[in-house]
Tab-separated table of C-alpha atoms in Angstrom:
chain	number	residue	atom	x	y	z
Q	106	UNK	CA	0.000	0.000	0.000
Q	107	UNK	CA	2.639	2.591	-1.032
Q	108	UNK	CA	1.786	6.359	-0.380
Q	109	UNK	CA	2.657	9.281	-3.225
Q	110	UNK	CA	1.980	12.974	-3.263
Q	111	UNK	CA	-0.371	12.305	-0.698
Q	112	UNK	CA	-2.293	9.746	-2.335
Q	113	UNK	CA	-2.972	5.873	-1.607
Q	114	UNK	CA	-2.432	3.526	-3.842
Q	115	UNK	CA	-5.069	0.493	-3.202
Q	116	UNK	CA	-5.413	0.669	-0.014
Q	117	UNK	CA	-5.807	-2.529	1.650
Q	118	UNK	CA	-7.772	-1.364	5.159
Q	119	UNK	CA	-9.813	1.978	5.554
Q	120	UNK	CA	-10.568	3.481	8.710
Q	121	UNK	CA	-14.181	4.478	9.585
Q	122	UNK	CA	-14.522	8.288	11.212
Q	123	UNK	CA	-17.556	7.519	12.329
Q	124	UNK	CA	-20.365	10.589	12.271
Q	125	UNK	CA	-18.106	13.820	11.928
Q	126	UNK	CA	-18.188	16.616	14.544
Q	127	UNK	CA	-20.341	14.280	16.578
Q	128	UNK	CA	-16.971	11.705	17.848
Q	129	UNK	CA	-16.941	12.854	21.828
Q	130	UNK	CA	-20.855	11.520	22.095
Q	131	UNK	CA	-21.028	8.828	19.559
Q	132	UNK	CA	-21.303	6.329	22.757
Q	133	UNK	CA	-24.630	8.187	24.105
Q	134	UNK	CA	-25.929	8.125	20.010
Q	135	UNK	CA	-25.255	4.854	19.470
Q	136	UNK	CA	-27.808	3.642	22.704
Q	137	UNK	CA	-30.720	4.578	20.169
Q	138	UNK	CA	-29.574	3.153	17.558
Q	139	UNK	CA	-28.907	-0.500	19.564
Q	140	UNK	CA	-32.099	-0.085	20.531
Q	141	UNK	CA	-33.937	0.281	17.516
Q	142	UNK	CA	-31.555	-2.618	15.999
Q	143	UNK	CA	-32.239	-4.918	18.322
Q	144	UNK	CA	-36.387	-4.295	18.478
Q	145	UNK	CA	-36.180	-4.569	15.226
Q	146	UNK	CA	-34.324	-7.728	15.063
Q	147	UNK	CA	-36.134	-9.713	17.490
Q	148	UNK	CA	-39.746	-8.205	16.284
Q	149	UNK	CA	-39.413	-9.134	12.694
Q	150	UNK	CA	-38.244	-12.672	13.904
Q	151	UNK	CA	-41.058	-13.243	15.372
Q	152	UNK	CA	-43.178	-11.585	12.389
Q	153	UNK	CA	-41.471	-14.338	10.598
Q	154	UNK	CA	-42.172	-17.155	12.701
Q	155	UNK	CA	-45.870	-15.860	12.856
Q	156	UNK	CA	-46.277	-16.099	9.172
Q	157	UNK	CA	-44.601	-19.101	8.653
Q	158	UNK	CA	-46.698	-21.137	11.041
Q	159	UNK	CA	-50.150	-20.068	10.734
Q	160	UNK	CA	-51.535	-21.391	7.028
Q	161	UNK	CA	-53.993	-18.843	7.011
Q	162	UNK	CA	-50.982	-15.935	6.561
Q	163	UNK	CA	-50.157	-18.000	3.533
Q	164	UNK	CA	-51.458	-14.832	0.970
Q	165	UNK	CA	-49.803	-12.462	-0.838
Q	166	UNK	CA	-49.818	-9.952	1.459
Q	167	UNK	CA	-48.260	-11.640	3.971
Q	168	UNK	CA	-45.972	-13.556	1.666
Q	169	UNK	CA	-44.453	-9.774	0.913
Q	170	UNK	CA	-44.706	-8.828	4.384
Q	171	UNK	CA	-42.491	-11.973	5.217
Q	172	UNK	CA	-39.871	-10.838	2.622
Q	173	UNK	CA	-40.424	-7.188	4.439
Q	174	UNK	CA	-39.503	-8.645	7.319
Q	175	UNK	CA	-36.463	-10.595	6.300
Q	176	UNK	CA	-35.265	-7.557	4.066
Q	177	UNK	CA	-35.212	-5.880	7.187
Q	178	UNK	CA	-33.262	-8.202	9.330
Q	179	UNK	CA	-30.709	-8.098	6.390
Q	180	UNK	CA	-31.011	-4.805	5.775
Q	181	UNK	CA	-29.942	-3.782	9.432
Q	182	UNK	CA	-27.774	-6.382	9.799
Q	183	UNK	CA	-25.561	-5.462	6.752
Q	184	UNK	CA	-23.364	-2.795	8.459
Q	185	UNK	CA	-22.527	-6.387	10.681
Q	186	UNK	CA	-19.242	-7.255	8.595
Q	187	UNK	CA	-15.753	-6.767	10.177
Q	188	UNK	CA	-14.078	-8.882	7.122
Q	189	UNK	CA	-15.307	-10.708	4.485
Q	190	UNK	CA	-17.658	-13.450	5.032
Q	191	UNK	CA	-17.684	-12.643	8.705
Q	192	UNK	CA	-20.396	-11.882	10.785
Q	193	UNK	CA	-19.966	-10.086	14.480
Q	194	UNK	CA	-23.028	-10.003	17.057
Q	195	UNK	CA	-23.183	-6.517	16.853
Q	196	UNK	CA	-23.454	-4.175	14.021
Q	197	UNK	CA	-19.945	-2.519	12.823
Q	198	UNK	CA	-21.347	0.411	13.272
Q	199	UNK	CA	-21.777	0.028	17.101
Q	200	UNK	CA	-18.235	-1.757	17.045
Q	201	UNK	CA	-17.175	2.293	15.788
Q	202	UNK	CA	-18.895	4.001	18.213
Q	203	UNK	CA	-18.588	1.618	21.344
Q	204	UNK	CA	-15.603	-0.579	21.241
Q	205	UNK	CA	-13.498	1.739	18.706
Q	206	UNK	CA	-12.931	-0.923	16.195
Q	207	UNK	CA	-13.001	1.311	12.670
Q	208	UNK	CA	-10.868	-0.713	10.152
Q	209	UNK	CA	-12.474	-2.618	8.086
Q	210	UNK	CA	-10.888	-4.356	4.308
Q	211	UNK	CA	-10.996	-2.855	1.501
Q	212	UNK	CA	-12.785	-5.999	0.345
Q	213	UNK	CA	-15.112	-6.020	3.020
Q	214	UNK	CA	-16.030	-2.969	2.677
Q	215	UNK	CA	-17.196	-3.366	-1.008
Q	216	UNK	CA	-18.603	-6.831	-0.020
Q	217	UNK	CA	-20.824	-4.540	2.733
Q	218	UNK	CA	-21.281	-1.828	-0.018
Q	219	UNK	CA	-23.174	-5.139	-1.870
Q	220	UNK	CA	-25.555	-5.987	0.810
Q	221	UNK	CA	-26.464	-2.536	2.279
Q	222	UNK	CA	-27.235	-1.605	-1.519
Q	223	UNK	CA	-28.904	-4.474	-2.594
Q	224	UNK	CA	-31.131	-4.868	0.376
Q	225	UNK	CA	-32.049	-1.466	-0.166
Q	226	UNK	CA	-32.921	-2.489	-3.354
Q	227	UNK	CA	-35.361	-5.411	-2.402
Q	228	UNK	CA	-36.978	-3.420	0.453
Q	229	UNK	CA	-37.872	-1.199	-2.688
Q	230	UNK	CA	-39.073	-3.894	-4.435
Q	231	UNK	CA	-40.864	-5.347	-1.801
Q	232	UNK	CA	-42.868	-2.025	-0.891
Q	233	UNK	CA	-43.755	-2.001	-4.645
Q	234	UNK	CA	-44.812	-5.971	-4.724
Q	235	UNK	CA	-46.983	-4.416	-1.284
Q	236	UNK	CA	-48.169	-0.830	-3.420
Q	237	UNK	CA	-49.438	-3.470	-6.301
Q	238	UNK	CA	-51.125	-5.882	-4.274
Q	239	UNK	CA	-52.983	-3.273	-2.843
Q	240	UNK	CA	-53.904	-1.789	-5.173
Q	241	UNK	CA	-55.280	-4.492	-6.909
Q	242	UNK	CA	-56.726	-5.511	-4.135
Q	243	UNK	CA	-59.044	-2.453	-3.143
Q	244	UNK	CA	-59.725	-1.910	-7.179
Q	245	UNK	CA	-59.932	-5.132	-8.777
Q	246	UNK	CA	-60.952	-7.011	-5.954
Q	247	UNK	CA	-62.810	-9.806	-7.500
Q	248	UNK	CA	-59.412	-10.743	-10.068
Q	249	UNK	CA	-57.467	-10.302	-6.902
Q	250	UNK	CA	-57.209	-14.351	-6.210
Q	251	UNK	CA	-56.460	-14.970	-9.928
Q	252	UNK	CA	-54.003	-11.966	-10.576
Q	253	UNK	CA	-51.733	-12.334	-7.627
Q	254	UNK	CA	-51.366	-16.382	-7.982
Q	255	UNK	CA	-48.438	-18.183	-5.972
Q	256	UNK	CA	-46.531	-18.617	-8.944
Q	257	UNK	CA	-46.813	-14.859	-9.383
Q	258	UNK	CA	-45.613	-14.212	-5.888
Q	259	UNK	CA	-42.732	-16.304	-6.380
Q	260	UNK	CA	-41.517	-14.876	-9.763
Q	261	UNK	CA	-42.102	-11.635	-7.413
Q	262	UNK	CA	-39.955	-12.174	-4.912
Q	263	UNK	CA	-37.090	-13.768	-7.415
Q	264	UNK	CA	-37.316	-11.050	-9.637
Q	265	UNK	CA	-37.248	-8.557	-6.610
Q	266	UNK	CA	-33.980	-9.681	-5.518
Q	267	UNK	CA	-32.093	-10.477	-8.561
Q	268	UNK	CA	-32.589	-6.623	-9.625
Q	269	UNK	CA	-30.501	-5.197	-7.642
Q	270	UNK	CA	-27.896	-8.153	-6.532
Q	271	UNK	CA	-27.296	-8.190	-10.189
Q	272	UNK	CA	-27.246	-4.307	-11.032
Q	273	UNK	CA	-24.837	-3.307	-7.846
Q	274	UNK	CA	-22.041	-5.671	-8.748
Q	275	UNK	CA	-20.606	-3.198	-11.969
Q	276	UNK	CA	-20.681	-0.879	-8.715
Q	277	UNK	CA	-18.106	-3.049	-7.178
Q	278	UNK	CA	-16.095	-4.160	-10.403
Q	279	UNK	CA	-16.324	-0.564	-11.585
Q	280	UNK	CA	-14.354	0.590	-7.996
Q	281	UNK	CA	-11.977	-2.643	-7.790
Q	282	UNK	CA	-10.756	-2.616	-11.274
Q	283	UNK	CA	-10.588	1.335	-11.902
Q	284	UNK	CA	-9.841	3.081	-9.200
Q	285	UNK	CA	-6.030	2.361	-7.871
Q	286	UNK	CA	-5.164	5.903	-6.213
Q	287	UNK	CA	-7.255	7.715	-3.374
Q	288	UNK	CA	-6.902	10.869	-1.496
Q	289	UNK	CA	-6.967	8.859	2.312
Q	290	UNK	CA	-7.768	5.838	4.158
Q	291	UNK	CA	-10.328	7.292	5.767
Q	292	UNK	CA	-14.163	7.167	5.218
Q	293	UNK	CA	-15.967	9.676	6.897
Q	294	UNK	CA	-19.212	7.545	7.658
Q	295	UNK	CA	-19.997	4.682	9.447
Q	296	UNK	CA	-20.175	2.297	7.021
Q	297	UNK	CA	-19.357	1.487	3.026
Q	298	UNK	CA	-21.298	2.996	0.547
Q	299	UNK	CA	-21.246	3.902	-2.807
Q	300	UNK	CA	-20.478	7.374	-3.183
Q	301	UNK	CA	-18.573	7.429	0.232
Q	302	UNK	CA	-16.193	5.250	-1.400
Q	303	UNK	CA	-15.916	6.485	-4.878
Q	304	UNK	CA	-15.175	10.377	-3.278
Q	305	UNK	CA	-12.116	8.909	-1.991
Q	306	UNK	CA	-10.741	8.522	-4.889
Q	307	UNK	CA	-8.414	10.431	-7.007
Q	308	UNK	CA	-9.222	9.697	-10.498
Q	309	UNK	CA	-11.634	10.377	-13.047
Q	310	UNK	CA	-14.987	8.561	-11.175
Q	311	UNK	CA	-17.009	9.956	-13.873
Q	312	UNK	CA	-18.650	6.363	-15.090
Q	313	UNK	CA	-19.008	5.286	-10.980
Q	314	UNK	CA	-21.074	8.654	-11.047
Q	315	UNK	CA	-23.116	8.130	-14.289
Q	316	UNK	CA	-23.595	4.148	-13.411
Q	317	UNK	CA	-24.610	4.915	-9.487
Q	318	UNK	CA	-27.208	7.425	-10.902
Q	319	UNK	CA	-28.592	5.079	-13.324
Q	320	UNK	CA	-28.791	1.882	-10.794
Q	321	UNK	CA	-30.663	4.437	-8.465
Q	322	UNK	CA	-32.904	5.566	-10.704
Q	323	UNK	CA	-33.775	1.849	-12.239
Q	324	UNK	CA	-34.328	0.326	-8.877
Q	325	UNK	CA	-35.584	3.465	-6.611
Q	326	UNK	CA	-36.374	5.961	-9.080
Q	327	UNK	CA	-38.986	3.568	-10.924
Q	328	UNK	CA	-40.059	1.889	-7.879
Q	329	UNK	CA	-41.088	5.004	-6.562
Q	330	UNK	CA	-43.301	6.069	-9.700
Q	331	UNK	CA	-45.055	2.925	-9.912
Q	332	UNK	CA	-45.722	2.828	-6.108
Q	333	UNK	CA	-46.624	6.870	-6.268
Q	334	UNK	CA	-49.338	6.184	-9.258
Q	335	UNK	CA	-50.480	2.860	-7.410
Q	336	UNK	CA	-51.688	4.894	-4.393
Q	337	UNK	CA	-53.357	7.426	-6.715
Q	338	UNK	CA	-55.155	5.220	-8.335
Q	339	UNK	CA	-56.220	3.591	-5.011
Q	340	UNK	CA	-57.401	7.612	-3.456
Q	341	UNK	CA	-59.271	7.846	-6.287
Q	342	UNK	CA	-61.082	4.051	-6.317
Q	343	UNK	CA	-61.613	4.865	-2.404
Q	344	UNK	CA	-62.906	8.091	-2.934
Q	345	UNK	CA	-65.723	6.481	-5.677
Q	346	UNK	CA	-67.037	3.751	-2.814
Q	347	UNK	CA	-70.441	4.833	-1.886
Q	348	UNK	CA	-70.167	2.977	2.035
Q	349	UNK	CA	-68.227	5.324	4.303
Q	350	UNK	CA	-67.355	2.544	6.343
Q	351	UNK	CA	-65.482	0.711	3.143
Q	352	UNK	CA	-64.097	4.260	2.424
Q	353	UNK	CA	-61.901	4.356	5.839
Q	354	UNK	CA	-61.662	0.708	6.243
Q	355	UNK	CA	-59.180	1.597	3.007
Q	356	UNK	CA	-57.897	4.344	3.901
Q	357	UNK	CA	-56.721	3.184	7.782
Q	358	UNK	CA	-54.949	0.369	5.614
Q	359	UNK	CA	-53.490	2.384	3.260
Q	360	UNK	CA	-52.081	5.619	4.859
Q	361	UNK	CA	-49.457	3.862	7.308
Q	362	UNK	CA	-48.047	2.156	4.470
Q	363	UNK	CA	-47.764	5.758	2.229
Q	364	UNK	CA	-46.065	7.163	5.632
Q	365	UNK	CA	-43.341	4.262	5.783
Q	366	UNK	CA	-43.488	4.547	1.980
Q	367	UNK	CA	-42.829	8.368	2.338
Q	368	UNK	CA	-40.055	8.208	5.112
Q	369	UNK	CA	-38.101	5.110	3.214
Q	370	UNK	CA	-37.812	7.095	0.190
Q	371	UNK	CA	-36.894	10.252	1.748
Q	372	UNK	CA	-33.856	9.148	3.419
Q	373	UNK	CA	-33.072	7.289	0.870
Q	374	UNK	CA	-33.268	10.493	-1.660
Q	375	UNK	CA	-31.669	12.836	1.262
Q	376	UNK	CA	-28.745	10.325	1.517
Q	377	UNK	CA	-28.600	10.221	-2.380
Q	378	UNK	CA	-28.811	14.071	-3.102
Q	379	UNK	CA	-26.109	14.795	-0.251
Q	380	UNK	CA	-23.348	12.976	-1.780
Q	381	UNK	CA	-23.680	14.638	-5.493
Q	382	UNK	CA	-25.027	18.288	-4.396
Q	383	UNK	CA	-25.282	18.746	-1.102
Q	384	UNK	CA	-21.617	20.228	-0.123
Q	385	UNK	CA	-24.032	22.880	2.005
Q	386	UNK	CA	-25.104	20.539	4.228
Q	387	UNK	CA	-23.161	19.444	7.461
Q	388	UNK	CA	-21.884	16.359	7.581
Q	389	UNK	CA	-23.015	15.378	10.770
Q	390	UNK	CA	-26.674	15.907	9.802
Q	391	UNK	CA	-25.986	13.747	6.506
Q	392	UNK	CA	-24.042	10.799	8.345
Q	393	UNK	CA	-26.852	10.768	11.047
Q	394	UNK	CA	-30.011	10.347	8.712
Q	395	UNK	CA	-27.781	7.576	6.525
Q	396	UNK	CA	-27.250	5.742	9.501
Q	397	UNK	CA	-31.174	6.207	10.533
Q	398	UNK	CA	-31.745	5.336	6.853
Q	399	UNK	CA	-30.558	1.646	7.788
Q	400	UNK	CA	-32.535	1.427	11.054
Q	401	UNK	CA	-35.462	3.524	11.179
Q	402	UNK	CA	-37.235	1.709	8.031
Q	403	UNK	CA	-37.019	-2.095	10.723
Q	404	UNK	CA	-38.114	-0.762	13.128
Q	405	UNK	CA	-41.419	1.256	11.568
Q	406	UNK	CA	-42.528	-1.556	9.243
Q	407	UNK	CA	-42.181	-3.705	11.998
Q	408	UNK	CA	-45.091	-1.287	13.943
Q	409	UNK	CA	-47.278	-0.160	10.812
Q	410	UNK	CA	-46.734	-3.629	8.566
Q	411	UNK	CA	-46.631	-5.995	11.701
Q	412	UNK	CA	-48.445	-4.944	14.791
Q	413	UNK	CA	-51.029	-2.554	12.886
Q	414	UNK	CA	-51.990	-5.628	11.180
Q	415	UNK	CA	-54.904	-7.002	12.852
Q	416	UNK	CA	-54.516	-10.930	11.767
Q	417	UNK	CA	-51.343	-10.978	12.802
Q	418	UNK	CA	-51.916	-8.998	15.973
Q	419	UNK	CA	-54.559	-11.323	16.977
Q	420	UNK	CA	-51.918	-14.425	16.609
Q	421	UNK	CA	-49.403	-12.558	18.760
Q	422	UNK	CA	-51.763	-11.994	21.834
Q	423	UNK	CA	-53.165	-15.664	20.982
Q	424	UNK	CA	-49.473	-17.216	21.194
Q	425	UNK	CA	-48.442	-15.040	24.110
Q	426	UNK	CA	-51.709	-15.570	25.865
Q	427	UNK	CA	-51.385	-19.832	25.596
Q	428	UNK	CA	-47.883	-19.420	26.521
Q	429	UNK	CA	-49.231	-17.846	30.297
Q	430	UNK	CA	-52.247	-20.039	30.267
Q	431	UNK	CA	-49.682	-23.231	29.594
């Protein structure tokens, strides 16, 4: 790893900063983020093991919420690696601001610049697979059984995750094989992604720009249209029922998920913008909502997807209430 002018050539271990400005009370941030991790991990769990025992959770809607719920697991637990392949009990991210552990591989880092990315890219999926269902659902209810078939579901949920697995990796190959020099071993975030990497760099990272904006746009960008004009459509079915009751029987369904849907594409857009045009913005502030980015998305659906959710609600109390009877 030989160092010229300043500049690093391949380096073989980065450093994490951590959230900038924000270093003497990282310890006292991180207790709301461990706590949100760790709600989220064990709620979604059991979301998981809900679905998967009781046959009558065997629809489409909870088929997605299932993936939901494992995207999210994933999805927080991707910041986990230390090296490649490896997986630590606690996030890396609470390794940085608790036990002071910031190295990570270069290798590692691009393997956890795969998962964080392509996870995001399912949960997007996922929340479209969700937007459709829906919206089929409340305006083509009687094709409903017939559209949304279990081979449909499956090509779904395969086509869902090969998207972005498969679009991310030029991400990785375009880093790896063209960029040699960069500026400094250190990353000032608290975990690998995209843009946080490529800025390091010293060399033209024009194509990393132009081939990050176009994976966004394919996977989010679209996603977000479709689901946008799927919960148009479904005001304006709602709006044309002629029973109030049916009116905000839809409605109390469908405006939690536009919230999560809302707040999931915000940060993700926020986080997106920052890195290409947001110089004005303080680091601290962007750092912090990437980092909530990862965690705050668990730990809603897990409330507005899982709990909210009145079939499922009724099989938690019912497990929870045998398991004090017994």
């Amino acid at each position: 790893m030989p160092i010229t002018n300043g500049t690093v050539f391949m380096p073989s271990v980065l450093t994490f900063i951590g959230i900038p400005g924000l270093e003497p009370v990282q310890c006292w941030i991180a207790i709301p983020f461990c706590a949100m991790y760790i709600i989220a991990l064990i709620g979604n769990f059991v979301l998981l093991i809900i679905i998967k025992l009781e046959s009558s959770l065997h629809e489409p809607m909870y088929i997605f919420l299932a993936m939901l719920g494992a995207t999210d697991i994933a999805l927080s637990t991707s910041i986990v690696p230390k090296m490649l392949g490896i997986f630590c009990i606690v996030p890396k991210m609470l390794g940085i601001f608790w036990f002071h552990l910031p190295e990570i591989y270069f290798d590692a880092c691009l393997f956890q610049m795969w998962l964080i990315h392509m996870f995001q890219g399912i949960e997007s999926g996922v929340l479209l697979a969700m937007a459709l269902d829906r919206y089929v659902a409340i305006c083509y209810p009687l094709r409903h059984a017939t559209i949304f078939t279990r081979k449909l579901v499956t090509y779904i949920g395969v086509g869902v995750t090969l998207r972005p697995a498969i679009l991310v990796i030029p991400c990785l190959l375009l880093i790896k094989c063209r960029l040699k020099l960069y500026q400094t071993q250190l990353i000032s975030h608290t975990y690998c992604e995209h843009m946080a990497l490529v800025k390091l760099a010293t060399e033209d990272v024009y194509i990393n720009k132009v081939y990050g904006l176009l994976g966004a746009f394919i996977v989010g960008g679209l996603d977000f249209i479709f689901i946008t004009l799927s919960y148009v459509r479904i005001f304006v079915t709602v709006f044309h029922l002629p029973q109030t009751e049916a009116r905000l029987k839809a409605l109390n369904t469908c405006i939690p998920h536009i919230l999560v849907f809302f707040q999931f594409y915000l940060l993700a857009f926020f986080s997106f913008f920052t890195h290409r045009s947001g110089s004005y913005i303080p680091s601290y502030i962007h750092i912090t909502l990437s980092n909530l980015y990862l965690l705050v998305p668990p730990f809603l659906n897990l409330f507005v997807y899982g709990v909210k959710t009145k079939h499922i609600r009724e099989k938690v109390i019912k497990m929870f209430c045998s398991k004090d009877q017994a």
